[in-house]
Amino acid sequence: MERKRILIILGVLVLLIVVIVVVLSIPFLKRKGVFYRIPFLAPEENVKLVRLYFASPDADYLRVEARRILREERITDEAKALVEELIKGPRGNLDPTIPPETQLRELYIVPEEKCVYLDFNQAFQANHPGGSAGELLTIYSLVNTLIDNLKEIERVQILVEGGTIETLAGHIDTTKSFPRNSTIVEY
Amino acid sequence: MVKRISIGLVVTALIALIALPLLAQQEEIKVIYDEGQAEATVKSLIFQGTDFVYLKEMVKLFRLDLEWDAITKKVTLTSGPDQVIFFVGSSQVMVNNRIKRTTQPSRFSNGAIVLPIEFLSEILDGVLKAKIDWEPKTRILKVSGGRLNVRGVRHSSYFDSTRIVIDLLKPLNYRARKELPDQVIIDVYGGECNPGELSLEINDSRVKNIQAFQLPNATQIVVRLIQDLPYKDFTLKNPHRIVLDINPPQKRLDYKITTIVIDPGHGGKDPGAIGRGGTREKDIVLAIAKELKRLISERLGIRVVLTRTGDYFVPLRERTARANNERADLFISIHANAALGRARGGGFETYFHSLALTKEAKAVARRENAVIRLEKGSRRAMSQADFILWDMAHNTYLNESSELAILVQEGLDKKLKIRNRKVDQAHFYVLSGADMPSILVEVAFISNPREESMLRNPNFQKRVAEGIYNAIALYKRNFERSMGLVTTD
Ligand SMILES: [Zn+2]
């Protein structure tokens, strides 16, 4: 009888420890990417799981942050929503890629070119930190996010105040549209 | 009771399973190629007694193409015609549509994908046509380059001539000859190649196409010309390559580096990146450029031209135009880096210019070209012109620029204590239009407060200049020596 009780207490204790360990380690393991951020629930009809590219903390690479956004009927609205999410910045431990003061003025898609044109306000360029690394992260977080999430899109063209710009801050050529770049992505 | 104990055991095992990934041990693996012809070190992690290597490092090491789907966790590796597909966490691997297994599955470690070492020796060796042996006792990975010692064919179209470059893994004997007036045949003895990868359409005003054939003991490369044109062949080193010039320039080119243009980034109304302490990129890079100019002209006796000598604005296009007018042999743009975010980056990196750097872009270009070939001009002619432009820009000076970039990065590594980030390629507005090898050096992160104060320090500026100077001196020596080795037909 006595032994039985001890065993029960022991069992409960072990279970408690397990629960604590598991609960404590979930955020840690999540952060470490041991389980990838996949929501357990099947996406509801009006919600879409999207992949947003943000900068790794040492500004070396882009990494994916998965996020659920409202599904939009029109592809231009969906593209706008993606850009807005990028401007809002990351929720996890990644770093932003777009100056927070940035506003998307207009967005249009040319289906024959499979290209989306993003027209930003002046703050996008004026508040950009500069640097080749900074420019590449900004450009390809937009490019890869839009191309990965919208199957109709293969290229992204950046505009500021309605026109093309030579560069964001003096380095990478932004006069033409960009295809996806996988070499800047860290897995 | 036995039940309880077994539940306890299961629970303990569960805890162990959760805790084990956190107990991974960091190690290093030495990679030896072709009986010691080259060596490399890669990181490894030991989980439960098995070595795991980083996918990212393997992709670089074995030059694989990688595709990753973060949502399904699917990894696709491509090497020429061969394809390996697996899902992270599964020990099943699809190799060219046949299922193979590893005893341990691939997994995540700190967000990075790691592969069990047997993935290399059991799976990748077949795909790479290489022999990969793992010696657990000595922790050495032996790679025998395998069959593919003729690695690739590239070309550059110049105004009067076309240069075709055959990349080799090691020096191989060869013979170039003409059997027909409009055909140059190169037999690379002992060469082994993947013919599909080496064949390409050129269609400039001199060369139609290049086709490769694998013979029993040689690789044969057939260059089809538009008309009867003279050619000249020779070899270069580092990396080993055979060069074939179609319609080579009659007068011998001056293979000496005599003029270097140094471009201090930004200036005038464009301050460049600004640090939190108020340091301006334009001031720092000008100081470094001036010091670099002093070192080069004093020690190498080479003419150095700065694109700006004070704090004034120079449009980007004028900088390379200046270098072209000066007939410069090298163009070096000096910048300080920046990024958004909390840490705001750190370290130095060197870029070289390339138009379509990504494999996606290449795939698009290739696909478009294929469509044109199939439909024989029924598609708009624009895509083909695009493709040729892309290819020309992609090939011209790419090799020299990347060599210089690697040397500069190594030169800085010896002089600086901050992080060595990487050599990378991108399409720079400031470098496009340069008719010479060109690089852009980001010497440190001005957006990182620690590095900002370093950048202000004249001593640090001097070390940066010395690092770049050493690389240029080495490049000059290598370049002129390799040109001296020219053996004409
Ligand atoms: Zn700059």
mmCIF file of C-alpha atoms and ligand atoms in Angstrom, chain A residues 129-132 135 169-171, chain B residues 264-266 270-273 281-282 285 333-338 430 440-442, ligand 1:
data_model
loop_
_atom_site.group_PDB
_atom_site.id
_atom_site.type_symbol
_atom_site.label_atom_id
_atom_site.label_comp_id
_atom_site.label_asym_id
_atom_site.label_seq_id
_atom_site.Cartn_x
_atom_site.Cartn_y
_atom_site.Cartn_z
ATOM 1 C CA PRO A 129 20.335 53.198 -43.752
ATOM 2 C CA GLY A 130 22.448 52.654 -46.914
ATOM 3 C CA GLY A 131 25.247 50.114 -47.340
ATOM 4 C CA SER A 132 25.381 47.273 -49.836
ATOM 5 C CA GLU A 135 20.214 47.545 -49.741
ATOM 6 C CA ALA A 169 21.364 54.646 -51.442
ATOM 7 C CA GLY A 170 24.183 54.486 -53.962
ATOM 8 C CA HIS A 171 24.955 50.805 -54.506
ATOM 9 C CA PRO B 264 35.716 56.636 -52.619
ATOM 10 C CA GLY B 265 31.948 56.125 -52.324
ATOM 11 C CA HIS B 266 29.389 58.952 -52.097
ATOM 12 C CA ASP B 270 25.349 62.314 -50.693
ATOM 13 C CA PRO B 271 26.881 61.597 -47.273
ATOM 14 C CA GLY B 272 26.466 57.827 -47.642
ATOM 15 C CA ALA B 273 25.543 55.902 -44.503
ATOM 16 C CA GLU B 281 30.638 57.250 -44.777
ATOM 17 C CA LYS B 282 31.877 59.761 -47.378
ATOM 18 C CA VAL B 285 36.103 56.198 -47.342
ATOM 19 C CA SER B 333 35.071 51.230 -55.004
ATOM 20 C CA ILE B 334 35.402 51.773 -51.253
ATOM 21 C CA HIS B 335 32.373 51.973 -48.971
ATOM 22 C CA ALA B 336 31.237 51.519 -45.381
ATOM 23 C CA ASN B 337 28.286 49.220 -44.777
ATOM 24 C CA ALA B 338 24.973 49.696 -42.990
ATOM 25 C CA VAL B 430 28.257 52.030 -59.411
ATOM 26 C CA LEU B 440 33.271 47.121 -54.164
ATOM 27 C CA VAL B 441 34.669 46.818 -50.652
ATOM 28 C CA GLU B 442 32.476 47.406 -47.607
HETATM 29 ZN ZN ZN C 1 28.286 53.255 -49.667
#
